[in-house]
XYZ file of C-alpha atoms in Angstrom:
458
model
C -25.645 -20.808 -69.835
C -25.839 -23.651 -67.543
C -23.183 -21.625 -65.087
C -24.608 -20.478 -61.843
C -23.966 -17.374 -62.631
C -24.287 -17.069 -66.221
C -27.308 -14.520 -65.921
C -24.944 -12.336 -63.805
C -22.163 -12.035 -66.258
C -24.501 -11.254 -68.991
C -25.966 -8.547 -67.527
C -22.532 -6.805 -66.883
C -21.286 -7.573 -70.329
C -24.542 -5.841 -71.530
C -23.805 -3.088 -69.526
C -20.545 -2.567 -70.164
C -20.899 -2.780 -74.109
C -23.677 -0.419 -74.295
C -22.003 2.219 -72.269
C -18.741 1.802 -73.631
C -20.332 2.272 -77.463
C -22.268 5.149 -76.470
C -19.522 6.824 -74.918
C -17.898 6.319 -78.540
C -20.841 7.160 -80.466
C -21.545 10.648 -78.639
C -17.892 11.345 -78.860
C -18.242 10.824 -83.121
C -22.016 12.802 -82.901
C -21.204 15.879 -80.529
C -17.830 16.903 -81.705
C -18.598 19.072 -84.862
C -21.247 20.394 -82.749
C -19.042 21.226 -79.520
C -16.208 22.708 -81.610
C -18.740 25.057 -83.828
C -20.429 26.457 -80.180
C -17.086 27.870 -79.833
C -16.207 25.225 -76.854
C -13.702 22.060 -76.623
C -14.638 19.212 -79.360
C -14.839 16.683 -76.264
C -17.184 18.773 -73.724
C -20.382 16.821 -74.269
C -18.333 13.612 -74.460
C -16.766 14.753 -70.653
C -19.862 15.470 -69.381
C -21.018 11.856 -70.619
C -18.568 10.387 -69.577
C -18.578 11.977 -65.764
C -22.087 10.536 -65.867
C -20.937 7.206 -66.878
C -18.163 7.123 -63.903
C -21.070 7.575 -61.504
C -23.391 5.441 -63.078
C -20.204 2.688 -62.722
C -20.057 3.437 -58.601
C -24.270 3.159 -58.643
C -23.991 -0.014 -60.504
C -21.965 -1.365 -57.601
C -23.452 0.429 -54.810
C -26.318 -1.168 -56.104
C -24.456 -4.446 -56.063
C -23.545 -4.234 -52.380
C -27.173 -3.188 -51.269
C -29.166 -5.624 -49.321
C -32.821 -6.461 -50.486
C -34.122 -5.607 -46.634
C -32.818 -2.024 -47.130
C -33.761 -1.501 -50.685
C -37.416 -2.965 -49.946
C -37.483 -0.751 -46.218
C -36.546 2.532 -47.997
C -38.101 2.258 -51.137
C -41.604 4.508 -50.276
C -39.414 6.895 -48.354
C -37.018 7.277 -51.587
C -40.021 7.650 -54.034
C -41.712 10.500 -51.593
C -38.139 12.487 -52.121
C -38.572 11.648 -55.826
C -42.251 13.198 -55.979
C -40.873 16.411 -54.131
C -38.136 16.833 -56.554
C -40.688 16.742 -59.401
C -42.740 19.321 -57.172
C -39.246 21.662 -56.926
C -38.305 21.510 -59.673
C -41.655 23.397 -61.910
C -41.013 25.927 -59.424
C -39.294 29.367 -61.114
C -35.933 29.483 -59.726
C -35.609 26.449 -58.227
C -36.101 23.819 -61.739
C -33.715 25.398 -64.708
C -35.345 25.458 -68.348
C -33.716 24.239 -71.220
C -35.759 23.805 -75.083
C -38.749 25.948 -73.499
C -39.028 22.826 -70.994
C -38.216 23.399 -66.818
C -37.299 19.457 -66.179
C -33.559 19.936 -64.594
C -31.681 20.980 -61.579
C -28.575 22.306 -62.433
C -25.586 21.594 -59.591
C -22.438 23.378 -61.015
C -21.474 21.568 -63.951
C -24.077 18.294 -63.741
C -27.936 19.252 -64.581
C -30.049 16.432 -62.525
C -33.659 15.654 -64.279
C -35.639 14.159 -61.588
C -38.366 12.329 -64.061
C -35.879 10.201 -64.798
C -35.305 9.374 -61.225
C -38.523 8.861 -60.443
C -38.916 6.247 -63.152
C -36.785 4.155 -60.599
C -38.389 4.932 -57.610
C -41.506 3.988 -58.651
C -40.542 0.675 -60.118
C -38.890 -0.276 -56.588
C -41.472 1.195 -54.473
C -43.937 -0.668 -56.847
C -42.644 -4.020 -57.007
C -42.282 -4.128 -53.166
C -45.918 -2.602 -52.648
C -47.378 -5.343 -55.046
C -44.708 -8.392 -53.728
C -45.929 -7.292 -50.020
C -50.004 -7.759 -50.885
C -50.141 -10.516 -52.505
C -53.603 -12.289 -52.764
C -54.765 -8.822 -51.177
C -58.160 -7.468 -52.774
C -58.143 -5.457 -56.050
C -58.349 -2.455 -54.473
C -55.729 -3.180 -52.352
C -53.981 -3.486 -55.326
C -54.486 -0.319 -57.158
C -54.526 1.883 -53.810
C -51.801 3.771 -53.838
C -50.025 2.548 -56.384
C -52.481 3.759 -59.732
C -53.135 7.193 -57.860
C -49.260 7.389 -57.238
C -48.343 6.823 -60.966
C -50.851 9.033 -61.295
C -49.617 11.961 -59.420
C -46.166 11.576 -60.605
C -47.282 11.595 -64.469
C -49.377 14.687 -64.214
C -46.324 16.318 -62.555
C -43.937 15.264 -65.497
C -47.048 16.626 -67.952
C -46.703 19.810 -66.290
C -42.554 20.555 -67.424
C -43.591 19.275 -69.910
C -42.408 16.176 -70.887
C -44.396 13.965 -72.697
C -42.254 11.099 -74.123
C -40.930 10.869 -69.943
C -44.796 10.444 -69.019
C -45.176 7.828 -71.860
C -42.558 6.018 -69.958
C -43.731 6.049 -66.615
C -47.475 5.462 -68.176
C -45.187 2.122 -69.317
C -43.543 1.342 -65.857
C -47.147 1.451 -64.464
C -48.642 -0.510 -66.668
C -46.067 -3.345 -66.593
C -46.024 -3.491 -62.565
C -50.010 -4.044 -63.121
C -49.765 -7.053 -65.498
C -46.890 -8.409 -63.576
C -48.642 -8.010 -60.129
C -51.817 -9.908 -61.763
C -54.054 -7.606 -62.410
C -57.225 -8.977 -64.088
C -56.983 -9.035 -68.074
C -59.916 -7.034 -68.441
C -59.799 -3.961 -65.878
C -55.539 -3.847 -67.406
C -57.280 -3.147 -70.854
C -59.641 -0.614 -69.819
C -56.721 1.311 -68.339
C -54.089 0.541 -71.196
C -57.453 2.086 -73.301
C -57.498 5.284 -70.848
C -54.179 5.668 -70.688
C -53.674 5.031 -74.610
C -56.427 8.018 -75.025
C -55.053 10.238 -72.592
C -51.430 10.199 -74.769
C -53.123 10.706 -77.513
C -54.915 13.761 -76.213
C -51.951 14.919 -74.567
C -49.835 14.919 -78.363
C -52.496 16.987 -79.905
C -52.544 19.362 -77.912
C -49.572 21.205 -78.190
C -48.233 22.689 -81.120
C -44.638 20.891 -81.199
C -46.474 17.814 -80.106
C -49.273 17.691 -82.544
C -46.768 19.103 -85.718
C -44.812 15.549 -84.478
C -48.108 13.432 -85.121
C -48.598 15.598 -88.360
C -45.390 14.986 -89.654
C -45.700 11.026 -89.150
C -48.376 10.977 -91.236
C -47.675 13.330 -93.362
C -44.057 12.413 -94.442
C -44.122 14.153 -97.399
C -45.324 17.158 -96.343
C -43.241 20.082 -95.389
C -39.464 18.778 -95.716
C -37.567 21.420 -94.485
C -39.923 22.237 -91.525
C -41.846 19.902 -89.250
C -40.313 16.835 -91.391
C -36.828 17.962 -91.714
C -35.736 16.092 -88.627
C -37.115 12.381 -89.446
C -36.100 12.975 -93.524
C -32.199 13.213 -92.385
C -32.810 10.797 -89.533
C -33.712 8.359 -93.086
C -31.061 9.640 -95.201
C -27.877 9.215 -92.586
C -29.139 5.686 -92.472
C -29.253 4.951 -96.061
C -26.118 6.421 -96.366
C -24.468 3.724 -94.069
C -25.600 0.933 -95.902
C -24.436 -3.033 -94.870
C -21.155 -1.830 -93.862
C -21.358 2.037 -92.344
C -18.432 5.220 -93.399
C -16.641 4.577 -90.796
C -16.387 5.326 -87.341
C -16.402 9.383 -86.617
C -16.718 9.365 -90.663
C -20.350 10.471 -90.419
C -22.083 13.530 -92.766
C -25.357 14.160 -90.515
C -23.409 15.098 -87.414
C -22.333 18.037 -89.583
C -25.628 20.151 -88.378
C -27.768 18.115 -90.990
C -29.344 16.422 -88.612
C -30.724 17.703 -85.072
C -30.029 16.037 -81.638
C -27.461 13.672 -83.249
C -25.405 12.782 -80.230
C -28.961 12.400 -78.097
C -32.631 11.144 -79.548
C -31.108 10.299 -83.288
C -27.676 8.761 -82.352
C -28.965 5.393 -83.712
C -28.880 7.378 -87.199
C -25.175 7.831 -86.425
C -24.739 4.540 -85.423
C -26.577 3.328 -88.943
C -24.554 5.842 -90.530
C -20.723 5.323 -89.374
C -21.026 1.309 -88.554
C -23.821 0.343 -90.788
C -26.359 -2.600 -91.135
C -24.340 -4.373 -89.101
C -23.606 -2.086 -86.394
C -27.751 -1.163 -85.952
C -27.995 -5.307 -85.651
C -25.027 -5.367 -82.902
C -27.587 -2.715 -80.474
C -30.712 -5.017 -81.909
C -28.493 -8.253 -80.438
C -27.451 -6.465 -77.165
C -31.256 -5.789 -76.425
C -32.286 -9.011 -77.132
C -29.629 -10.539 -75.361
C -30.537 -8.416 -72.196
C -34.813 -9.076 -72.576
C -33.917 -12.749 -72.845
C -31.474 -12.329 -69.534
C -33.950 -10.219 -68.110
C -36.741 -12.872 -68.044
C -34.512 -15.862 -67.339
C -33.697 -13.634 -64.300
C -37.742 -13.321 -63.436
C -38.221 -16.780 -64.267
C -35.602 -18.217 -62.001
C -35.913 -15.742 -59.159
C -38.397 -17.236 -55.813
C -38.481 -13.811 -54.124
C -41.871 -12.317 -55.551
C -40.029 -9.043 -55.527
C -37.673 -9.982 -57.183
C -39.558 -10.995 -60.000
C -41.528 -8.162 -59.994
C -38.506 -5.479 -59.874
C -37.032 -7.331 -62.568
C -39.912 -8.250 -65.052
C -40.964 -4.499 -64.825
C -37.268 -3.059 -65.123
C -36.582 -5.205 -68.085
C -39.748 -4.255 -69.855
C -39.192 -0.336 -69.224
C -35.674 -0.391 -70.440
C -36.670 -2.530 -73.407
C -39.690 -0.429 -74.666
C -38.307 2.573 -74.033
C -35.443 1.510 -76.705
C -37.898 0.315 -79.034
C -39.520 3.504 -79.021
C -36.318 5.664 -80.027
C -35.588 3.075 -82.599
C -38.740 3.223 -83.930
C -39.056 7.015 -84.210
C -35.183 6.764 -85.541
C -36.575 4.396 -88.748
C -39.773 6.290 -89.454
C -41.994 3.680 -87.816
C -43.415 5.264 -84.786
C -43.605 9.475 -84.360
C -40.940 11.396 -82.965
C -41.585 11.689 -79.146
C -37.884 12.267 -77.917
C -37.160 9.302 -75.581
C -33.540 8.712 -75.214
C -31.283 5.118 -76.398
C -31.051 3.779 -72.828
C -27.308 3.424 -72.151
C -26.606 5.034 -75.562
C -27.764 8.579 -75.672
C -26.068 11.443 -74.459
C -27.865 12.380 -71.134
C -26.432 12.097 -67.828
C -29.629 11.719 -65.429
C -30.348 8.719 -68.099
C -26.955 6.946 -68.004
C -26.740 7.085 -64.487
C -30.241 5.808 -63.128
C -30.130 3.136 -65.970
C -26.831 1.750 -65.040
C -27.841 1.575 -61.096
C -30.929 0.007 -62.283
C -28.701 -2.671 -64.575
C -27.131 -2.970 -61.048
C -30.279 -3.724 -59.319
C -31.057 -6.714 -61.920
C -27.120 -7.906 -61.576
C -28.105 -7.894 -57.965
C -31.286 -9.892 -58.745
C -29.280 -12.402 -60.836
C -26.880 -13.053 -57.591
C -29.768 -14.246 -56.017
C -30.959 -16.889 -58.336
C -31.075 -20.162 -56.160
C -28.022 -21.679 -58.265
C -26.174 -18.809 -57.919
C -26.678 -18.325 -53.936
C -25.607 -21.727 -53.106
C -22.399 -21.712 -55.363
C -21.790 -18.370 -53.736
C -22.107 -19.961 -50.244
C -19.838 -23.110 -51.660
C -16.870 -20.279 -52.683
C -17.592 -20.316 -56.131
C -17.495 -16.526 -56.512
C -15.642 -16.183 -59.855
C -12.687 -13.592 -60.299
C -15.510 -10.652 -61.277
C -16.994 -11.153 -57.474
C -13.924 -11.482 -55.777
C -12.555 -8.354 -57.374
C -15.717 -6.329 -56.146
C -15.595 -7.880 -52.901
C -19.312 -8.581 -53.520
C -21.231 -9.984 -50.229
C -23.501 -13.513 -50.190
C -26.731 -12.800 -51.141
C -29.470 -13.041 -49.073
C -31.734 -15.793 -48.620
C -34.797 -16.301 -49.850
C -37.565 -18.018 -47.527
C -41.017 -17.742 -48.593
C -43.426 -16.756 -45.551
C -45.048 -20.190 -43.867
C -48.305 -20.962 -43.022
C -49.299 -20.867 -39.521
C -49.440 -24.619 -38.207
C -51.542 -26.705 -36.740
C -51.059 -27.683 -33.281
C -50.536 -31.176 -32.219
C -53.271 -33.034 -30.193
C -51.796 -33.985 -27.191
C -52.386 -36.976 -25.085
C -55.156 -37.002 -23.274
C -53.749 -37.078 -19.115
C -56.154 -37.153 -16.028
C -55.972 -33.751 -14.115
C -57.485 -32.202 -11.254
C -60.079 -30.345 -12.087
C -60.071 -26.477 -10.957
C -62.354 -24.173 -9.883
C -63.864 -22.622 -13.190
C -62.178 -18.884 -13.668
C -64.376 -15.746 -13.573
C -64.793 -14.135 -16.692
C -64.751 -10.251 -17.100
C -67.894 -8.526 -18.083
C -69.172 -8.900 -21.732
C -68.249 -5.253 -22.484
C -64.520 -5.584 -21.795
C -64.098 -8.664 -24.172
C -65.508 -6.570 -27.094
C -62.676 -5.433 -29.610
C -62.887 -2.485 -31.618
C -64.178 -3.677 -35.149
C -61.628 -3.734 -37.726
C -62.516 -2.989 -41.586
C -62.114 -6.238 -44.068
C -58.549 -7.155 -44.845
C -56.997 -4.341 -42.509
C -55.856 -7.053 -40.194
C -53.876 -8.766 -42.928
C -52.562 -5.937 -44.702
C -51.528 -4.099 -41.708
C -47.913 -4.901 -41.595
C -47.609 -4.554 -45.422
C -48.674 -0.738 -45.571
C -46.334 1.100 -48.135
C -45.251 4.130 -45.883
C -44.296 1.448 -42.908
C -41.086 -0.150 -42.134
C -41.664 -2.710 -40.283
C -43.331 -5.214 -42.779
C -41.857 -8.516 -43.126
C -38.941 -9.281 -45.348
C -38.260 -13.004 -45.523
C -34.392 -12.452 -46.117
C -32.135 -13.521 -43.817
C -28.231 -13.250 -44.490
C -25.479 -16.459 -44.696
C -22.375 -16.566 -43.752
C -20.321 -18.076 -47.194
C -18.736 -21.497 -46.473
C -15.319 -22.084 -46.846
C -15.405 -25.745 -47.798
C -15.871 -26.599 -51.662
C -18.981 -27.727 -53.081
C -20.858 -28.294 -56.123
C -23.220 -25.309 -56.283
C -25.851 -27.265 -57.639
């Protein structure tokens, strides 16, 4: 841990674990289920795995991608995102699957643009809040709360309520990591809180959800059925698990195996001990995750990855949670796990992002720019990171000598009216170059060229 780039490796190992075992898992979970549609045994596990090849090129494009353009194109990116949302309620346009219009189907690949947008926002948010810092409050909220906003009622309207929980999340964790005061963050968690609450109540399918989590009893082969089996595949693991692709529920006993319950399977097939492998991996990546925001000097940086690491983290806790019968069922997916391909793919460019962020650790930038790269980097070809150098202070100038000069004539000034400027409203002038829909604000990165000498890297 004590290697430069220790963070850096951890994050791909985490990566590349939790895709390769839910490439596995979905294989074992959608196989009865592909075969009995009348199709191939392996279609779902193709399409997943498609996913995963792209999510493996966004992971690196990610890589590659300098902070300056990822910071510069961020609003324009999350506009595009808000559009899609926009297309895609529109009939014809956004394709409906399980009564719900959330996807874009392109040939084979369906696209869900909430999950893109979960993404854009946390970009476009960290660089809004990283860019006014020490701004006013309001300068704060405005646009990013009426943003999140926006994009959350648009997800409502699909609908898609476990997506909106999420983005409610992202919001709320760019808010406390941007330093938002204590108490206004716990009147909106409150509002926000309520809203959800409303929101699950007042649907049928959402409300028989809260019904059935406190009811568990009630109605077992209806409204229940789903959660009992969830229960009853992970008993029947126990410490050690059937054996992988030896599983009972994936027989049609239990719903949405291969997507929001595959951490039944998982309990099921590898037992105890393969539920406390996924438990390890996510607390291996929150502890990376913060030792990433901790070490990082770019404020952006910290921000991107704070929020990222939270979202990602939560968001697992909540399928677990519904999984075990301690939360109610609300349909978020196992982030890296799950079958989904809009999921895989956005979550593995965003595990990119935070590899990126973990590159630019000050250890880790100057043994990159001594040569220590490591085999991984020089196999990518990956570039130096950027430099970080915090914005100075306007100095003071030097008094100079005092010298004896000839005096001159004294100059004439123009008339009073042509000195008066046009008032400017409080903080405009300082907050002018930071607006979110400009791209000219400044971006204290400046690129090095890597050393070929040795060196320490300390």
């Amino acid at each position: 841990m004590a290697r430069p780039l220790a963070s850096f490796h951890l994050i791909v190992t985490i990566a590349t674990l939790l895709t390769v075992l839910g490439l596995v898992m979905v294989l074992s979970a959608s196989s009865v289920e592909a075969y009995a549609g009348g199709g191939s045994a392996y279609a779902l596990f193709v399409q997943q795995a498609m996913f995963a090849a792209l999510g493996a090129v966004a992971f690196y494009v990610a890589l590659r991608l300098p902070l300056r353009f990822l910071r510069q194109w961020s609003f324009p990116i999350f506009s595009l995102s808000v559009l899609a949302l926009v297309l895609v309620l529109i009939p014809g346009i956004g394709s409906i699957h399980g009564g719900a219009r959330r996807w874009f189907d392109i040939g084979p690949l369906s696209i869900q643009p909430s999950e893109v947008v979960k993404l854009t926002l946390i970009v476009w948010g960290a660089h809004l809040l990283a860019s006014r810092r020490g701004a006013q409050l309001k300068d704060i909220l405005v646009p990013l709360v009426p943003a999140g906003l926006l994009v959350c009622l648009l997800v409502v309207l699909e609908p898609n309520l476990s997506t909106t929980i999420a983005l409610g999340i992202v919001l709320m964790a760019l808010l406390w990591f941007g330093g938002l005061p204590v108490r206004l963050f716990v009147g909106i968690m409150v509002t926000g809180v309520v809203a959800a609450s409303v929101l699950a109540l007042s649907a049928g399918y959402r409300s028989d959800r809260v019904r059935a989590f406190f009811n568990p009893g009630d109605d077992p082969q209806g409204v229940n059925y789903q959660a009992r089996q969830a229960k009853y595949s992970l008993a029947d693991g126990g410490i050690w698990g059937r054996g992988l692709g030896q599983s009972r529920a994936k027989w049609s006993y239990l719903p949405n195996s291969h997507n929001d319950f595959i951490f039944a399977i998982i309990g099921e097939e590898l037992g105890f001990l393969g539920c406390m492998l996924v438990l390890a991996l996510l607390a291996l990546f929150v502890y990376t995750g913060i030792r990433i925001a901790l070490r990082s000097v770019d404020p952006f940086l910290r921000l991107l990855t704070a929020t990222a690491t939270t979202w990602i983290t939560a968001q697992a806790l909540i399928n677990i949670g519904y999984v075990v019968g301690l939360l109610p069922v609300t349909g978020l997916q196992l982030p890296l796990v799950s079958a989904g391909g809009s999921s895989l793919a956005i979550t593995l460019f965003m595990f990119g992002i935070i590899a990126s962020a973990a590159r630019h650790e000050p250890e880790a930038v100057s043994a990159l720019q001594a040569g220590q790269d490591g085999r991984f980097s020089r196999l990518l070809r990956l570039p130096v990171p950027e430099v970080y150098t915090p914005p100075s202070a306007p100095r003071k100038a030097a008094p100079r000598a005092r010298t004896e000069r000839p005096r001159q004539p004294p100059r004439r000034q123009p008339p009073a009216d042509r000195r008066r400027r046009a008032p400017e409203s409080r903080g405009t002038s300082s907050l002018r170059s930071t607006r979110a829909w400009e791209p000219t604000y400044p971006m204290p990165h400046r690129p090095v060229k890597r050393r070929t000498g040795g060196g320490s890297g300390t």
